[in-house]
Every structure is written in structure tokens, then in C-alpha cells.
Amino acid sequence: MISLKNPIQIGKMRDAGKILYEVEQTLREAIRPGVSTAELDVMAEKLIRRNHAIPSSLHYEGYPCSICASINDEVVHGIPSERRILKEGDIVSIDCTLLLDGWQSDSAFTAGVGTISPEAEKLIRVTEECFFLGVRQCVVGNRLGDVGHAIQQHAQQNGFSPIREFTGHGIGREMHEDPAVYNFGEPGRGIRLRRGMTLAVEPMICQRDWHLTIDDDGWCARTVDHGLCAHYEHTVAVNEDGLPEILTLPGHTWEA
Ligand code: MF3
Ligand code: CO
Ligand code: CO
């Protein structure tokens, strides 16, 4: 069931998004060679709680941390650890979800550690571009297939491929609500977008083959061929008219 949100509810999700944006900026600045992913996790949890929010990944289906930190060929759900030290040339995807006053906010980004290869730079850039091209399709009357198609097209035109086994999702009082937001699809197919839908759009784009395996810890997903993977996610609200609002990117406006 898809739950539509009214402007007051979207306002609360906007407040949650603002805090999450701050958390992510802080983590971005902390990413450098020598830092462990556990340090980033502790930093995130403290900042979330200081803002009277709750880290919603913590204990979610038994997940042990407040962020996911996925390095290089890790796609999503990398568990932070003191033994995972970031090193020059790595790419790391940080995904964080928080709950403020009963409303969820979910966002992720991939950053390079120190200097990274031109190919890794390109993967990160293209993944972000995929997000914005997909979200541009999140307008009333369009369908989810239009969103997935835009993401898939841009990834493939650049020689990359979208992950198929994980998707974006509706979001609101729950972290994961209907509908699933696929990162591939056919134009004109799928659910029609309506005003008040709030979606986590999250392209996960890999360098080569999208097939993945899950580590023995039961969480960490990584590409079978060990190609790199990048992730970029925001919580967005579909408006009555015009382009969507990116709730986890305060101040963002669309170019004409
Ligand atoms: N933030 C993830 C998403 O984008 C979900 C987190 S899974 C958890 O949907 F187990 F880490 F909570
Ligand atoms: Co997320
Ligand atoms: Co999500």
C-alpha cells in the first residue's frame, strides 16, 4: 500500500532531511586515509542523537550500526568496523537513515578517499547524474518505469550497469514503504506517480556486472566480479506541479 503524505507531514520529513544532510556533510569531511568506518559510525550516531533524532538503521532487522559503509566492490550494507581503515584510492559509500518525530529520512553518497582513479571518479559522477535524471522524472502523471529507465539509460550509456537486486522505496513513517523504485525499467510502465508520494530514489551503479553476493556476515553485498560500485540516494517528495523536492538536499533548486 502506498501512503500519500500531506504538506504538514512532508514538512516533518523536510525537518528530518535537514538533519540527515548535516550528518552526511560531517561524514564527507571526515573521509580521509586512515579513518576507520567504525569512527564514521560513532560520529554519525552522536550527531543524530544530539539533534534529537534516532538512528533508524541501528537494530533494523538486527543491523548493528547507525550507518552502512561499503568500500570499493561492496554495494550496500557494509558493516562499519575498527578494522576497516579507509586508504588512499578507495571509494566508500555511506548510507544513513534517521527518524525524527516519527518520520524517516534516508540518504547515501559515495566519496573518494584521497586521490582515486579517473574511472572511479567517473563512476561516482555518473551515479549522481543517474539520480538527478531519475528524480527529474518524478512528476505527477509519470510512471515509475520512466524513473528507472532514465537511470538505466544513463548508466549504460557510460558503460556501467544498475544493480537489480536492491531498489529504492517509498518512505515515511517506515524506512521502507511501497512502492519499490527500480533503477531500471521501461518508459510508460509501472505505478503512476501522485502528489504526496515520498520516495527514496537510490541508484546503485556498478562498473561492470551487477550480480552480487552476500558476505558471511549476512549483510554486506558485493559484486561477484569485484567491480566497483557507487550509490547515491535522497528522500524526495512528489509535488502537485513541477519538479520534486529533494528533502535531504536543503536549498536545492532545479535549473530552468
Ligand atoms: N538505508 C538503507 C536503504 O537505503 C537501508 C538500511 S538497511 C540497514 O534502504 F539494515 F542498514 F538498516
Ligand atoms: Co539508504
Ligand atoms: Co533507501
XYZ file of C-alpha atoms and ligand atoms in Angstrom:
270
model
C 0.000 0.000 0.000
C 1.300 3.416 -0.935
C 0.776 6.087 1.720
C 0.476 9.652 0.464
C 1.692 12.475 2.702
C 0.045 15.841 3.251
C 2.043 19.084 3.329
C 2.343 19.017 7.139
C 3.764 15.509 7.051
C 6.135 16.439 4.241
C 7.213 19.377 6.410
C 8.219 16.927 9.143
C 10.136 14.846 6.636
C 11.845 18.060 5.495
C 12.972 18.685 9.093
C 14.342 15.146 9.300
C 16.058 15.624 5.933
C 17.820 18.749 7.117
C 19.424 16.877 9.997
C 20.425 13.985 7.790
C 22.023 16.415 5.343
C 24.126 17.847 8.169
C 25.179 14.368 9.274
C 26.251 13.497 5.748
C 28.229 16.709 5.315
C 30.076 15.966 8.533
C 30.877 12.434 7.368
C 32.017 13.669 3.960
C 34.513 15.978 5.625
C 35.766 13.171 7.868
C 36.538 10.784 4.995
C 40.304 10.529 4.512
C 43.009 7.856 4.519
C 43.469 6.296 7.979
C 39.920 6.736 9.240
C 38.013 3.572 10.168
C 34.413 3.083 9.170
C 33.616 2.494 12.876
C 34.805 6.050 13.628
C 32.409 7.377 10.990
C 29.607 5.327 12.503
C 30.204 6.707 16.016
C 30.347 10.239 14.607
C 27.019 9.748 12.829
C 25.250 8.279 15.843
C 26.380 11.095 18.139
C 25.328 13.796 15.721
C 21.950 12.159 15.073
C 21.193 11.868 18.797
C 22.424 15.396 19.523
C 19.732 16.548 17.089
C 17.048 14.603 18.991
C 16.735 12.073 16.199
C 17.167 8.292 16.281
C 19.497 6.278 14.037
C 16.952 4.008 12.382
C 19.387 1.546 10.817
C 20.611 0.586 14.309
C 18.852 -2.682 15.243
C 16.854 -2.619 11.996
C 16.299 -6.337 11.367
C 19.323 -6.881 13.601
C 21.672 -4.485 11.765
C 24.333 -3.470 14.310
C 25.238 0.124 13.337
C 23.896 3.587 12.507
C 25.385 3.807 9.013
C 26.273 1.420 6.238
C 29.818 1.949 4.924
C 30.530 -0.005 1.754
C 34.020 0.108 0.265
C 35.017 -0.467 -3.410
C 33.297 -3.683 -4.605
C 30.874 -3.568 -1.670
C 27.478 -2.468 -2.949
C 25.423 -1.771 0.188
C 25.089 -2.774 3.868
C 28.810 -2.786 4.655
C 29.027 -3.042 8.455
C 31.341 -0.416 9.995
C 34.375 -1.843 11.779
C 37.524 -0.636 13.523
C 39.398 -2.993 11.231
C 38.112 -1.324 8.073
C 40.549 1.540 7.614
C 39.999 3.778 4.599
C 43.020 4.047 2.349
C 44.089 6.310 -0.478
C 42.325 5.337 -3.717
C 39.315 3.627 -2.099
C 35.764 4.697 -2.759
C 33.318 4.465 0.128
C 29.523 4.625 0.091
C 27.922 5.958 3.253
C 24.204 5.290 3.713
C 22.337 6.666 6.708
C 18.719 6.669 7.816
C 17.282 8.584 10.769
C 13.955 9.042 12.479
C 12.790 12.454 13.689
C 9.483 12.867 15.439
C 8.153 9.684 13.831
C 9.355 10.430 10.283
C 12.140 8.681 8.390
C 14.807 10.193 6.193
C 17.241 8.178 4.078
C 20.265 9.323 2.092
C 23.539 7.946 0.749
C 26.589 9.153 -1.162
C 29.862 7.751 -2.447
C 33.124 9.603 -1.927
C 36.717 9.011 -2.939
C 39.415 8.601 -0.290
C 42.302 10.880 -1.213
C 43.116 10.617 -4.913
C 41.135 7.996 -6.833
C 41.340 6.625 -10.390
C 39.645 8.521 -13.235
C 37.361 5.503 -13.714
C 36.253 5.637 -10.059
C 35.679 9.400 -10.367
C 33.544 8.774 -13.421
C 31.509 6.058 -11.671
C 30.707 8.389 -8.770
C 29.818 11.273 -11.109
C 27.625 9.124 -13.366
C 25.806 7.623 -10.356
C 24.934 11.117 -9.094
C 23.829 12.109 -12.595
C 21.647 8.979 -12.733
C 19.964 10.095 -9.519
C 19.136 13.576 -10.818
C 17.945 12.249 -14.188
C 15.719 9.745 -12.386
C 14.329 12.258 -9.927
C 13.560 14.694 -12.762
C 11.071 12.056 -13.891
C 9.313 12.056 -10.507
C 6.473 14.285 -11.602
C 2.731 13.731 -11.314
C 1.463 11.692 -14.253
C 4.757 9.971 -14.998
C 5.268 6.350 -14.055
C 7.973 4.629 -12.054
C 9.212 2.960 -15.256
C 10.139 6.436 -16.517
C 12.327 6.910 -13.446
C 14.030 3.534 -13.749
C 14.531 3.946 -17.458
C 16.250 7.323 -17.088
C 18.648 5.839 -14.527
C 19.367 2.714 -16.548
C 19.911 4.610 -19.814
C 22.453 6.981 -18.380
C 24.351 4.231 -16.565
C 24.537 2.031 -19.639
C 25.475 4.875 -21.980
C 28.522 5.297 -19.783
C 29.379 1.591 -19.809
C 28.059 0.928 -16.294
C 25.147 -1.160 -15.018
C 22.478 -0.597 -12.350
C 22.139 -3.088 -9.503
C 18.968 -5.144 -9.867
C 18.606 -6.917 -6.541
C 18.218 -3.768 -4.450
C 15.862 -0.896 -5.173
C 14.729 2.462 -3.902
C 11.463 2.577 -1.977
C 8.644 4.597 -0.565
C 9.475 6.195 2.800
C 7.570 7.955 5.544
C 6.665 6.643 8.961
C 8.515 3.490 7.901
C 12.002 3.312 6.431
C 10.773 1.019 3.676
C 7.308 1.556 2.269
C 5.715 0.743 -1.082
C 6.435 1.150 -3.931
C 9.794 -0.353 -4.931
C 11.702 2.172 -7.045
C 13.698 0.177 -9.594
C 16.897 1.505 -11.103
C 15.911 0.081 -14.474
C 12.653 -0.041 -16.385
C 10.582 0.765 -19.400
C 9.118 4.192 -20.095
C 5.371 4.404 -19.539
C 5.281 1.274 -17.367
C 4.740 0.827 -13.644
C 2.893 2.759 -10.993
C 1.716 6.284 -11.762
C 3.266 8.993 -9.600
C 0.924 11.051 -7.456
C 1.185 14.166 -5.359
C 2.274 13.388 -1.809
C 4.350 10.330 -2.649
C 7.644 10.344 -0.790
C 10.342 8.165 -2.278
C 13.918 7.196 -1.569
C 15.489 7.198 -5.032
C 18.816 5.432 -4.853
C 20.772 4.391 -7.911
C 23.407 1.772 -7.096
C 25.609 1.640 -10.179
C 28.436 -0.769 -10.789
C 31.429 -0.652 -13.023
C 30.779 -3.944 -14.791
C 28.435 -6.809 -13.925
C 25.573 -6.156 -11.489
C 25.416 -9.645 -9.988
C 26.195 -9.657 -6.302
C 26.846 -11.963 -3.372
C 26.238 -11.513 0.344
C 29.167 -11.898 2.750
C 29.172 -14.413 5.613
C 28.101 -11.627 7.997
C 24.692 -11.867 6.318
C 24.672 -8.175 5.355
C 27.427 -6.880 3.132
C 26.538 -7.140 -0.573
C 29.425 -7.086 -3.050
C 29.786 -7.504 -6.785
C 30.653 -11.049 -7.877
C 33.276 -9.764 -10.346
C 34.695 -7.342 -7.723
C 33.957 -4.314 -9.899
C 33.471 -1.020 -8.066
C 30.006 0.161 -7.071
C 28.707 3.663 -6.255
C 25.486 4.668 -4.504
C 23.630 7.965 -4.346
C 20.346 8.376 -2.507
C 17.969 11.085 -1.389
C 14.469 11.224 0.042
C 12.216 13.145 -2.344
C 8.614 14.369 -2.338
C 6.434 14.419 -5.442
C 4.713 17.795 -5.827
C 1.368 18.737 -7.307
C 3.054 20.566 -10.147
C 6.611 20.918 -11.278
C 9.673 19.019 -10.199
C 10.043 17.098 -6.938
C 11.546 18.443 -3.739
C 14.720 16.732 -2.558
C 14.099 16.653 1.183
C 17.630 15.564 2.091
C 19.238 18.295 -0.013
C 18.045 21.518 1.631
C 18.306 24.574 -0.591
C 18.432 22.551 -3.803
C 16.646 24.130 -6.757
C 16.176 22.852 -10.267
C 17.770 24.725 -13.143
C 15.325 26.048 -15.711
N 19.495 2.936 4.191
C 19.129 1.682 3.557
C 18.227 1.973 2.385
O 18.595 2.797 1.602
C 18.570 0.693 4.485
C 19.440 0.415 5.636
S 19.454 -1.249 5.917
C 20.015 -1.330 7.484
O 17.159 1.448 2.175
F 19.956 -2.545 7.805
F 21.228 -0.824 7.495
F 19.248 -0.628 8.244
Co 19.670 4.389 2.454
Co 16.878 3.696 0.937
